[in-house]
Amino acid sequence: MKELSPRQIVRELDRFIIGQDDAKRAVAIALRNRYRRAKLDDAIREEINPKNILMIGPTGVGKTEIARRLAKLVNAPFVKVEATKFTEVGYVGRDVESIIRDLMENAVRLVKDEYQKKIQPLAKVLAEDRLVSLLTHPPKKSENPLDFLLGKQKEKELSPEDRNEQHAKGETLRRMLLNGELEEREIEIEVEETMPQLEVGGGSISVGDMMGGILPKKMKVRRVKVKEARKILMQEEADKLVDKDTVQEEAINRAEQNGIVFVDEIDKIAGRSNGHGPDVSREGVQRDILPIVEGSTVNTKYGAVKTDYILFIAAGAFHISKVTDLIPELQGRFPVHVQLKSLSMEDFIKILTLPENALTKQYQELLKVDKVSVTFTEDAIREIAGAACQANESGEDLGARRLHAVFEQVLEDISFNAGDEDMPEVTLEINGEYVRDHLSGENKQDLKRFIL
């Protein structure tokens, strides 16, 4: 885990998220407390649990993005789930323990990628050796295996001259491979055939895993170009070099100590059940989530995972229901409540200009592909922000997501006309007048059709 102070964490989040300082402070403190806890003695460390966070605010104001960027910042296992996808035990739907199973899958992938990056140079060398071998000795058609068992067919021994000739040929091919001269040549390689997947309880399980690995691996021959074969062989060699048991142990530890679970739309399962109707399992889902958040042990295919020290961040708009509609036990497990504010016009202007992934920059890069260079003047930015703000006030408040609808309408003509083969390079400056023309009158009211 990176040793970032709360101020540094907030500064990193500011690069991508505008406003919502209270929420940023809350997650920064929670993250720093994890680092502080890791430095304590074992006896006291076991007693300290993370303080889970409940974010309350309308859609599109940055709730999900804060949690996602936080996980990326510290390279922690992260999973985002929708509370509405889960049902009480006994009803059709996903059970809440699948949250931790998904978290473990992400943790294993994260740790495996880290280990494979370390051994990538060695895997590349081994893959090159296999490529040279495949180019020198193309795989022969499979013969009857009984012939080999009965001794009817033996491999022909090579003479010293033939061995020297093959060695020289191999060195020549290796040199050509390093120079990139064989990238487009096609070769045949044997790859492992993926086992069929079965859907069980909302998740997929491989038939091979169910049989405990007793089924032999089925191989198939693929004809691919050398550049594609190199990637496949490098992945195979990396998988062989990485110890699976070490990866699983590290992944379990990483998920237990650093895992972050983001539960979205938690307000949709708020409300007391009256025992009948379509919402009969709402309170049941809350009661099923409770042991996971409180701390329990969940069995996964990688081993048992304790949830005591996983950080849970829940979020909801709470337009219809209130936080007090959640069962008291669940409320108590989310002691930190953060209110996120609706976005103002000034916030929209900052969103369009300040973040590293601002929408203006995204559309500029997209249109550059078709030789169209687009720039936005200050009054154009202000007009776009004003249109989004007005649409949010007159219709449903979609937050920053409203900007996508406005941008699509403003740039619709440019995006449609760009891309012809004989089109020269074009430089366009979009000003306030252009934005007003494309959003004026009937079109401006048409923004409601973009409500998601």
Short mmCIF file of C-alpha atoms in Angstrom, two decimals:
data_model
loop_
_atom_site.label_atom_id
_atom_site.label_comp_id
_atom_site.label_asym_id
_atom_site.label_seq_id
_atom_site.Cartn_x
_atom_site.Cartn_y
_atom_site.Cartn_z
CA MET A 1 0.00 0.00 0.00
CA LYS A 2 1.33 3.42 -0.89
CA GLU A 3 2.13 5.59 2.12
CA LEU A 4 -0.01 8.58 1.16
CA SER A 5 -1.20 11.13 3.70
CA PRO A 6 -4.90 12.13 3.65
CA ARG A 7 -3.98 15.44 1.99
CA GLN A 8 -2.04 13.63 -0.74
CA ILE A 9 -4.95 11.23 -1.32
CA VAL A 10 -7.36 14.18 -1.73
CA ARG A 11 -4.94 15.85 -4.15
CA GLU A 12 -4.80 12.68 -6.24
CA LEU A 13 -8.60 12.43 -6.30
CA ASP A 14 -8.82 16.11 -7.31
CA ARG A 15 -7.08 15.20 -10.58
CA PHE A 16 -10.20 13.35 -11.73
CA ILE A 17 -13.12 14.44 -9.52
CA ILE A 18 -14.44 17.97 -9.05
CA GLY A 19 -15.86 19.09 -5.71
CA GLN A 20 -17.31 16.71 -3.08
CA ASP A 21 -14.57 17.61 -0.59
CA ASP A 22 -16.38 16.00 2.37
CA ALA A 23 -16.55 12.63 0.62
CA LYS A 24 -12.90 12.85 -0.42
CA ARG A 25 -11.84 13.65 3.15
CA ALA A 26 -13.85 10.70 4.51
CA VAL A 27 -12.33 8.12 2.13
CA ALA A 28 -8.84 9.62 2.58
CA ILE A 29 -9.08 9.21 6.36
CA ALA A 30 -10.41 5.65 5.98
CA LEU A 31 -7.51 4.77 3.68
CA ARG A 32 -4.87 6.32 5.94
CA ASN A 33 -6.34 4.47 8.93
CA ARG A 34 -5.63 1.22 7.09
CA TYR A 35 -1.97 2.17 6.81
CA ARG A 36 -1.90 3.17 10.50
CA ARG A 37 -3.50 -0.14 11.46
CA ALA A 38 -0.93 -2.11 9.43
CA LYS A 39 1.87 -0.56 11.56
CA LEU A 40 0.40 -1.69 14.89
CA ASP A 41 1.19 -4.79 16.94
CA ASP A 42 -0.82 -7.91 16.11
CA ALA A 43 -2.73 -7.84 19.41
CA ILE A 44 -4.22 -4.37 18.95
CA ARG A 45 -4.47 -4.66 15.14
CA GLU A 46 -6.99 -7.49 15.46
CA GLU A 47 -9.27 -5.21 17.50
CA ILE A 48 -9.43 -2.35 14.98
CA ASN A 49 -12.07 -2.58 12.26
CA PRO A 50 -12.47 -0.17 9.33
CA LYS A 51 -15.13 2.54 9.66
CA ASN A 52 -17.44 1.93 6.71
CA ILE A 53 -18.80 4.90 4.75
CA LEU A 54 -22.31 5.70 3.49
CA MET A 55 -22.43 8.28 0.68
CA ILE A 56 -25.75 10.06 0.18
CA GLY A 57 -26.35 12.13 -2.94
CA PRO A 58 -28.04 12.29 -6.35
CA THR A 59 -26.84 10.31 -9.35
CA GLY A 60 -23.88 11.54 -11.37
CA VAL A 61 -22.12 13.56 -8.64
CA GLY A 62 -19.07 11.27 -8.23
CA LYS A 63 -19.98 8.60 -5.66
CA THR A 64 -18.83 5.62 -7.75
CA GLU A 65 -15.87 7.46 -9.25
CA ILE A 66 -14.45 8.34 -5.82
CA ALA A 67 -14.45 4.69 -4.73
CA ARG A 68 -13.05 3.47 -8.08
CA ARG A 69 -10.21 6.01 -8.14
CA LEU A 70 -9.42 5.25 -4.51
CA ALA A 71 -8.92 1.55 -5.27
CA LYS A 72 -6.71 2.37 -8.28
CA LEU A 73 -4.67 4.76 -6.16
CA VAL A 74 -3.52 2.05 -3.76
CA ASN A 75 -3.76 -0.87 -6.20
CA ALA A 76 -6.26 -2.61 -3.93
CA PRO A 77 -8.77 -5.33 -4.87
CA PHE A 78 -12.02 -3.56 -5.68
CA VAL A 79 -15.50 -4.68 -6.62
CA LYS A 80 -18.61 -2.62 -7.38
CA VAL A 81 -21.98 -4.27 -6.90
CA GLU A 82 -25.57 -3.16 -7.27
CA ALA A 83 -27.62 -3.90 -4.15
CA THR A 84 -30.70 -4.49 -6.31
CA LYS A 85 -29.14 -7.57 -7.95
CA PHE A 86 -29.23 -9.51 -4.71
CA THR A 87 -32.20 -11.31 -3.19
CA GLU A 88 -32.92 -12.92 0.14
CA VAL A 89 -31.86 -16.55 0.49
CA GLY A 90 -34.63 -18.69 -0.97
CA TYR A 91 -35.51 -16.28 -3.78
CA VAL A 92 -34.22 -16.37 -7.34
CA GLY A 93 -31.18 -14.11 -7.73
CA ARG A 94 -27.57 -13.70 -6.61
CA ASP A 95 -26.63 -14.40 -3.00
CA VAL A 96 -24.61 -11.76 -1.16
CA GLU A 97 -21.59 -14.05 -0.67
CA SER A 98 -20.91 -13.71 -4.40
CA ILE A 99 -19.69 -10.16 -3.55
CA ILE A 100 -16.68 -11.63 -1.74
CA ARG A 101 -16.16 -14.27 -4.44
CA ASP A 102 -16.01 -11.49 -7.05
CA LEU A 103 -13.59 -9.55 -4.83
CA MET A 104 -11.34 -12.62 -4.61
CA GLU A 105 -11.36 -13.03 -8.39
CA ASN A 106 -10.19 -9.42 -8.73
CA ALA A 107 -7.54 -9.91 -6.04
CA VAL A 108 -6.16 -13.03 -7.77
CA ARG A 109 -6.07 -11.21 -11.12
CA LEU A 110 -4.31 -8.22 -9.52
CA VAL A 111 -1.64 -10.31 -7.76
CA LYS A 112 -1.14 -12.58 -10.77
CA ASP A 113 -0.55 -9.59 -13.03
CA GLU A 114 2.03 -8.21 -10.59
CA TYR A 115 3.93 -11.51 -10.45
CA GLN A 116 3.81 -11.94 -14.22
CA LYS A 117 5.25 -8.46 -14.79
CA LYS A 118 8.26 -9.43 -12.66
CA ILE A 119 9.01 -12.57 -14.67
CA GLN A 120 8.01 -11.15 -18.07
CA PRO A 121 11.63 -10.90 -19.42
CA LEU A 122 12.25 -14.59 -18.66
CA ALA A 123 8.86 -15.57 -20.10
CA LYS A 124 9.72 -13.67 -23.29
CA VAL A 125 13.00 -15.56 -23.69
CA LEU A 126 11.28 -18.92 -23.17
CA ALA A 127 8.53 -17.95 -25.63
CA GLU A 128 11.18 -17.01 -28.24
CA ASP A 129 12.83 -20.42 -27.76
CA ARG A 130 9.51 -22.17 -28.35
CA LEU A 131 8.85 -20.04 -31.43
CA VAL A 132 12.23 -20.99 -32.88
CA SER A 133 11.48 -24.66 -32.15
CA LEU A 134 8.07 -24.39 -33.82
CA LEU A 135 9.53 -22.70 -36.88
CA THR A 136 12.36 -25.26 -37.12
CA HIS A 137 10.23 -28.32 -36.33
CA PRO A 138 6.61 -27.66 -37.30
CA PRO A 139 4.25 -29.94 -35.34
CA LYS A 140 3.46 -33.12 -37.23
CA LYS A 141 0.00 -34.55 -37.60
CA SER A 142 -0.85 -36.69 -34.62
CA GLU A 143 -0.38 -40.38 -35.26
CA ASN A 144 -2.11 -43.27 -33.58
CA PRO A 145 -0.81 -43.25 -29.95
CA LEU A 146 -1.01 -47.06 -29.84
CA ASP A 147 1.80 -47.23 -32.39
CA PHE A 148 4.14 -45.48 -29.96
CA LEU A 149 3.01 -47.65 -27.04
CA LEU A 150 3.54 -50.87 -29.02
CA GLY A 151 6.88 -49.69 -30.35
CA LYS A 152 5.81 -49.79 -33.96
CA GLN A 153 6.89 -46.24 -34.64
CA LYS A 154 10.07 -44.66 -33.38
CA GLU A 155 11.45 -41.22 -33.85
CA LYS A 156 14.15 -41.07 -36.47
CA GLU A 157 17.57 -40.22 -35.07
CA LEU A 158 19.36 -37.29 -36.71
CA SER A 159 22.92 -37.49 -37.95
CA PRO A 160 25.50 -34.99 -36.62
CA GLU A 161 25.39 -33.09 -39.94
CA ASP A 162 21.59 -32.77 -39.74
CA ARG A 163 21.81 -31.58 -36.13
CA ASN A 164 24.35 -28.93 -37.07
CA GLU A 165 22.21 -27.85 -39.99
CA GLN A 166 19.12 -27.55 -37.78
CA HIS A 167 21.12 -25.60 -35.16
CA ALA A 168 22.33 -23.13 -37.80
CA LYS A 169 18.79 -22.82 -39.16
CA GLY A 170 17.49 -22.17 -35.62
CA GLU A 171 20.05 -19.40 -35.03
CA THR A 172 19.13 -17.78 -38.35
CA LEU A 173 15.43 -17.88 -37.45
CA ARG A 174 16.16 -16.48 -33.99
CA ARG A 175 18.03 -13.55 -35.52
CA MET A 176 15.16 -12.94 -37.94
CA LEU A 177 12.68 -13.09 -35.04
CA LEU A 178 14.63 -10.50 -33.06
CA ASN A 179 14.72 -8.25 -36.12
CA GLY A 180 10.95 -8.56 -36.55
CA GLU A 181 11.20 -10.12 -40.02
CA LEU A 182 8.85 -13.04 -39.30
CA GLU A 183 5.96 -11.23 -37.58
CA GLU A 184 3.49 -11.91 -40.41
CA ARG A 185 4.41 -15.56 -41.01
CA GLU A 186 1.73 -18.04 -39.97
CA ILE A 187 2.54 -21.03 -37.78
CA GLU A 188 0.57 -23.76 -36.02
CA ILE A 189 0.62 -23.93 -32.23
CA GLU A 190 -1.10 -26.15 -29.70
CA VAL A 191 -3.19 -24.31 -27.12
CA GLU A 192 -5.30 -25.53 -24.24
CA GLU A 193 -8.98 -25.69 -25.07
CA THR A 194 -11.13 -23.82 -22.56
CA MET A 195 -13.51 -25.98 -20.58
CA PRO A 196 -17.25 -25.18 -20.79
CA GLN A 197 -18.63 -22.85 -18.13
CA LEU A 198 -21.74 -23.51 -16.08
CA GLU A 199 -23.87 -20.73 -14.56
CA VAL A 200 -24.38 -21.48 -10.86
CA GLY A 201 -25.89 -18.96 -8.46
CA GLY A 202 -25.21 -16.01 -10.71
CA GLY A 203 -21.55 -16.96 -11.27
CA SER A 204 -19.76 -19.14 -13.79
CA ILE A 205 -17.87 -22.29 -12.79
CA SER A 206 -15.57 -24.27 -15.06
CA VAL A 207 -16.38 -27.95 -15.51
CA GLY A 208 -12.69 -28.71 -14.99
CA ASP A 209 -12.75 -26.97 -11.59
CA MET A 210 -15.83 -28.98 -10.58
CA MET A 211 -14.04 -32.24 -11.41
CA GLY A 212 -11.07 -31.21 -9.29
CA GLY A 213 -8.70 -31.13 -12.24
CA ILE A 214 -8.90 -34.90 -12.83
CA LEU A 215 -9.94 -34.43 -16.45
CA PRO A 216 -6.97 -34.30 -18.84
CA LYS A 217 -6.33 -31.00 -20.55
CA LYS A 218 -7.73 -30.97 -24.05
CA MET A 219 -5.46 -29.34 -26.63
CA LYS A 220 -6.33 -27.88 -30.01
CA VAL A 221 -4.22 -26.61 -32.90
CA ARG A 222 -4.49 -22.95 -33.89
CA ARG A 223 -2.97 -21.34 -36.97
CA VAL A 224 -1.85 -17.82 -36.04
CA LYS A 225 0.72 -15.22 -37.04
CA VAL A 226 4.05 -15.14 -35.23
CA LYS A 227 3.24 -11.87 -33.41
CA GLU A 228 0.03 -13.42 -32.03
CA ALA A 229 1.78 -16.73 -31.22
CA ARG A 230 4.40 -14.84 -29.19
CA LYS A 231 1.68 -13.36 -26.93
CA ILE A 232 0.03 -16.77 -26.44
CA LEU A 233 3.31 -18.53 -25.66
CA MET A 234 4.47 -15.73 -23.34
CA GLN A 235 1.22 -16.07 -21.38
CA GLU A 236 1.66 -19.86 -21.17
CA GLU A 237 5.27 -19.55 -19.97
CA ALA A 238 4.34 -16.84 -17.44
CA ASP A 239 1.59 -19.09 -16.06
CA LYS A 240 4.13 -21.90 -15.62
CA LEU A 241 6.64 -19.64 -13.86
CA VAL A 242 4.16 -18.15 -11.38
CA ASP A 243 3.41 -20.35 -8.37
CA LYS A 244 -0.38 -20.59 -8.04
CA ASP A 245 -0.33 -21.32 -4.29
CA THR A 246 1.76 -18.22 -3.60
CA VAL A 247 -0.59 -16.10 -5.74
CA GLN A 248 -3.66 -17.43 -3.92
CA GLU A 249 -2.17 -16.84 -0.46
CA GLU A 250 -1.15 -13.29 -1.36
CA ALA A 251 -4.54 -12.63 -3.00
CA ILE A 252 -6.47 -13.79 0.08
CA ASN A 253 -4.32 -11.60 2.32
CA ARG A 254 -4.71 -8.63 -0.06
CA ALA A 255 -8.50 -9.07 -0.24
CA GLU A 256 -8.85 -9.40 3.55
CA GLN A 257 -6.59 -6.49 4.49
CA ASN A 258 -6.91 -4.05 1.56
CA GLY A 259 -10.14 -5.03 -0.21
CA ILE A 260 -12.73 -2.35 -0.99
CA VAL A 261 -16.38 -3.21 -1.73
CA PHE A 262 -18.62 -0.52 -3.20
CA VAL A 263 -22.33 -1.25 -2.74
CA ASP A 264 -24.33 1.04 -5.03
CA GLU A 265 -28.08 1.73 -4.98
CA ILE A 266 -28.37 0.69 -1.35
CA ASP A 267 -31.37 3.01 -1.00
CA LYS A 268 -33.32 0.70 -3.32
CA ILE A 269 -33.33 -2.06 -0.70
CA ALA A 270 -34.24 0.33 2.13
CA GLY A 271 -37.77 0.10 3.51
CA ARG A 272 -39.48 -2.21 5.90
CA SER A 273 -41.08 -5.30 4.38
CA ASN A 274 -44.79 -5.89 4.96
CA GLY A 275 -44.52 -9.57 4.07
CA HIS A 276 -46.04 -9.54 0.61
CA GLY A 277 -45.69 -7.92 -2.80
CA PRO A 278 -42.66 -7.58 -5.10
CA ASP A 279 -40.50 -6.01 -2.37
CA VAL A 280 -40.88 -8.89 0.07
CA SER A 281 -37.14 -9.63 0.10
CA ARG A 282 -35.87 -6.06 0.66
CA GLU A 283 -35.33 -6.37 4.39
CA GLY A 284 -34.09 -9.93 3.86
CA VAL A 285 -31.31 -8.65 1.57
CA GLN A 286 -30.27 -6.16 4.25
CA ARG A 287 -30.12 -8.97 6.81
CA ASP A 288 -28.08 -11.12 4.41
CA ILE A 289 -25.62 -8.26 3.76
CA LEU A 290 -25.25 -7.60 7.48
CA PRO A 291 -23.00 -10.61 8.36
CA ILE A 292 -20.72 -9.83 5.40
CA VAL A 293 -20.29 -6.22 6.56
CA GLU A 294 -20.04 -7.13 10.26
CA GLY A 295 -17.39 -9.73 9.64
CA SER A 296 -17.74 -13.36 8.64
CA THR A 297 -15.91 -16.08 6.73
CA VAL A 298 -16.88 -16.73 3.13
CA ASN A 299 -15.72 -19.87 1.32
CA THR A 300 -14.37 -19.28 -2.18
CA LYS A 301 -12.64 -21.61 -4.63
CA TYR A 302 -9.32 -20.06 -3.53
CA GLY A 303 -9.95 -20.62 0.19
CA ALA A 304 -11.79 -19.05 3.13
CA VAL A 305 -11.87 -15.23 3.19
CA LYS A 306 -12.54 -13.23 6.36
CA THR A 307 -14.49 -10.02 5.77
CA ASP A 308 -13.74 -8.36 9.14
CA TYR A 309 -11.25 -5.84 7.73
CA ILE A 310 -12.67 -5.20 4.25
CA LEU A 311 -13.71 -1.56 3.73
CA PHE A 312 -17.33 -1.22 2.62
CA ILE A 313 -18.52 1.96 0.93
CA ALA A 314 -22.27 2.15 0.30
CA ALA A 315 -24.00 4.79 -1.80
CA GLY A 316 -27.53 5.80 -2.64
CA ALA A 317 -29.59 8.78 -3.72
CA PHE A 318 -32.22 8.27 -0.98
CA HIS A 319 -34.79 10.31 -2.95
CA ILE A 320 -37.79 8.23 -1.88
CA SER A 321 -36.49 6.31 1.12
CA LYS A 322 -34.41 7.66 4.01
CA VAL A 323 -31.28 6.35 5.69
CA THR A 324 -33.41 5.56 8.73
CA ASP A 325 -35.40 3.11 6.56
CA LEU A 326 -32.40 0.77 6.64
CA ILE A 327 -32.50 -1.73 9.49
CA PRO A 328 -30.71 -0.32 12.60
CA GLU A 329 -28.07 -3.07 12.57
CA LEU A 330 -26.99 -2.12 9.04
CA GLN A 331 -27.04 1.59 9.84
CA GLY A 332 -24.67 0.91 12.73
CA ARG A 333 -22.17 -0.77 10.41
CA PHE A 334 -21.88 2.41 8.32
CA PRO A 335 -20.96 4.98 10.98
CA VAL A 336 -19.53 7.61 8.59
CA HIS A 337 -22.28 9.42 6.63
CA VAL A 338 -21.26 11.82 3.86
CA GLN A 339 -23.69 14.09 2.03
CA LEU A 340 -22.71 14.79 -1.61
CA LYS A 341 -24.00 17.97 -3.18
CA SER A 342 -25.71 18.51 -6.54
CA LEU A 343 -23.45 20.02 -9.18
CA SER A 344 -23.67 23.75 -9.94
CA MET A 345 -22.88 25.49 -13.22
CA GLU A 346 -19.41 26.39 -11.92
CA ASP A 347 -18.83 22.71 -11.10
CA PHE A 348 -19.79 21.77 -14.68
CA ILE A 349 -17.29 24.32 -16.07
CA LYS A 350 -14.53 22.83 -13.89
CA ILE A 351 -15.52 19.29 -14.91
CA LEU A 352 -15.12 20.29 -18.58
CA THR A 353 -11.70 21.89 -18.14
CA LEU A 354 -9.74 20.70 -15.09
CA PRO A 355 -9.69 16.85 -14.84
CA GLU A 356 -7.12 14.86 -16.80
CA ASN A 357 -9.95 12.86 -18.36
CA ALA A 358 -12.23 15.86 -19.09
CA LEU A 359 -14.94 15.31 -21.71
CA THR A 360 -13.53 18.08 -23.92
CA LYS A 361 -10.18 16.24 -24.09
CA GLN A 362 -11.89 12.92 -24.78
CA TYR A 363 -13.87 14.28 -27.74
CA GLN A 364 -10.80 16.10 -29.09
CA GLU A 365 -8.84 12.83 -29.13
CA LEU A 366 -11.74 10.90 -30.69
CA LEU A 367 -12.13 13.36 -33.57
CA LYS A 368 -8.35 13.54 -34.16
CA VAL A 369 -8.62 9.98 -35.47
CA ASP A 370 -10.66 11.35 -38.39
CA LYS A 371 -8.31 14.32 -39.01
CA VAL A 372 -10.59 16.82 -37.23
CA SER A 373 -8.91 19.11 -34.71
CA VAL A 374 -11.50 20.66 -32.38
CA THR A 375 -11.01 23.43 -29.83
CA PHE A 376 -13.56 24.86 -27.41
CA THR A 377 -13.66 28.55 -26.48
CA GLU A 378 -14.47 29.70 -22.95
CA ASP A 379 -17.95 30.88 -23.92
CA ALA A 380 -18.62 27.49 -25.58
CA ILE A 381 -17.69 25.72 -22.33
CA ARG A 382 -19.96 28.10 -20.39
CA GLU A 383 -22.87 27.50 -22.79
CA ILE A 384 -22.48 23.71 -22.56
CA ALA A 385 -22.31 23.88 -18.76
CA GLY A 386 -25.34 26.18 -18.65
CA ALA A 387 -27.38 23.87 -20.91
CA ALA A 388 -26.56 20.83 -18.75
CA CYS A 389 -27.37 22.72 -15.56
CA GLN A 390 -30.69 23.99 -16.94
CA ALA A 391 -31.66 20.52 -18.17
CA ASN A 392 -30.94 19.06 -14.72
CA GLU A 393 -33.09 21.72 -13.08
CA SER A 394 -36.03 21.36 -15.48
CA GLY A 395 -35.96 17.54 -15.64
CA GLU A 396 -34.37 14.73 -13.67
CA ASP A 397 -31.06 15.61 -12.02
CA LEU A 398 -28.55 13.35 -13.79
CA GLY A 399 -25.49 15.16 -12.48
CA ALA A 400 -22.38 15.10 -14.67
CA ARG A 401 -23.90 12.38 -16.87
CA ARG A 402 -26.04 15.10 -18.42
CA LEU A 403 -22.90 16.49 -20.09
CA HIS A 404 -22.66 13.39 -22.28
CA ALA A 405 -26.10 14.12 -23.71
CA VAL A 406 -25.26 17.77 -24.37
CA PHE A 407 -21.93 16.97 -26.02
CA GLU A 408 -23.49 14.37 -28.30
CA GLN A 409 -26.03 16.92 -29.48
CA VAL A 410 -23.47 19.71 -29.98
CA LEU A 411 -21.01 17.50 -31.90
CA GLU A 412 -23.56 15.37 -33.77
CA ASP A 413 -23.02 17.06 -37.17
CA ILE A 414 -19.22 17.04 -36.87
CA SER A 415 -19.08 13.40 -35.74
CA PHE A 416 -21.38 12.31 -38.59
CA ASN A 417 -19.58 14.18 -41.39
CA ALA A 418 -16.03 13.26 -40.30
CA GLY A 419 -14.36 10.07 -41.43
CA ASP A 420 -14.49 10.15 -45.26
CA GLU A 421 -11.36 8.74 -46.91
CA ASP A 422 -10.68 11.81 -49.05
CA MET A 423 -11.32 14.25 -46.21
CA PRO A 424 -8.45 16.72 -45.61
CA GLU A 425 -7.26 17.77 -42.15
CA VAL A 426 -9.74 20.22 -40.62
CA THR A 427 -9.37 22.61 -37.68
CA LEU A 428 -12.59 23.75 -36.01
CA GLU A 429 -13.19 26.21 -33.19
CA ILE A 430 -16.45 25.69 -31.36
CA ASN A 431 -17.71 28.93 -29.79
CA GLY A 432 -20.75 29.92 -27.80
CA GLU A 433 -22.77 30.83 -30.89
CA TYR A 434 -22.23 27.36 -32.39
CA VAL A 435 -23.38 25.73 -29.13
CA ARG A 436 -26.47 27.97 -28.92
CA ASP A 437 -27.41 27.16 -32.54
CA HIS A 438 -27.26 23.42 -31.90
CA LEU A 439 -29.08 23.61 -28.55
CA SER A 440 -31.56 26.36 -29.32
CA GLY A 441 -35.35 26.16 -29.36
CA GLU A 442 -36.79 22.73 -29.91
CA ASN A 443 -33.43 20.95 -29.65
CA LYS A 444 -32.80 22.37 -26.20
CA GLN A 445 -35.99 20.85 -24.83
CA ASP A 446 -35.11 17.64 -26.65
CA LEU A 447 -32.44 16.98 -24.03
CA LYS A 448 -35.10 15.17 -22.01
CA ARG A 449 -34.95 12.30 -24.48
CA PHE A 450 -31.42 11.57 -23.21
CA ILE A 451 -32.62 10.84 -19.68
CA LEU A 452 -31.14 7.48 -18.79
#
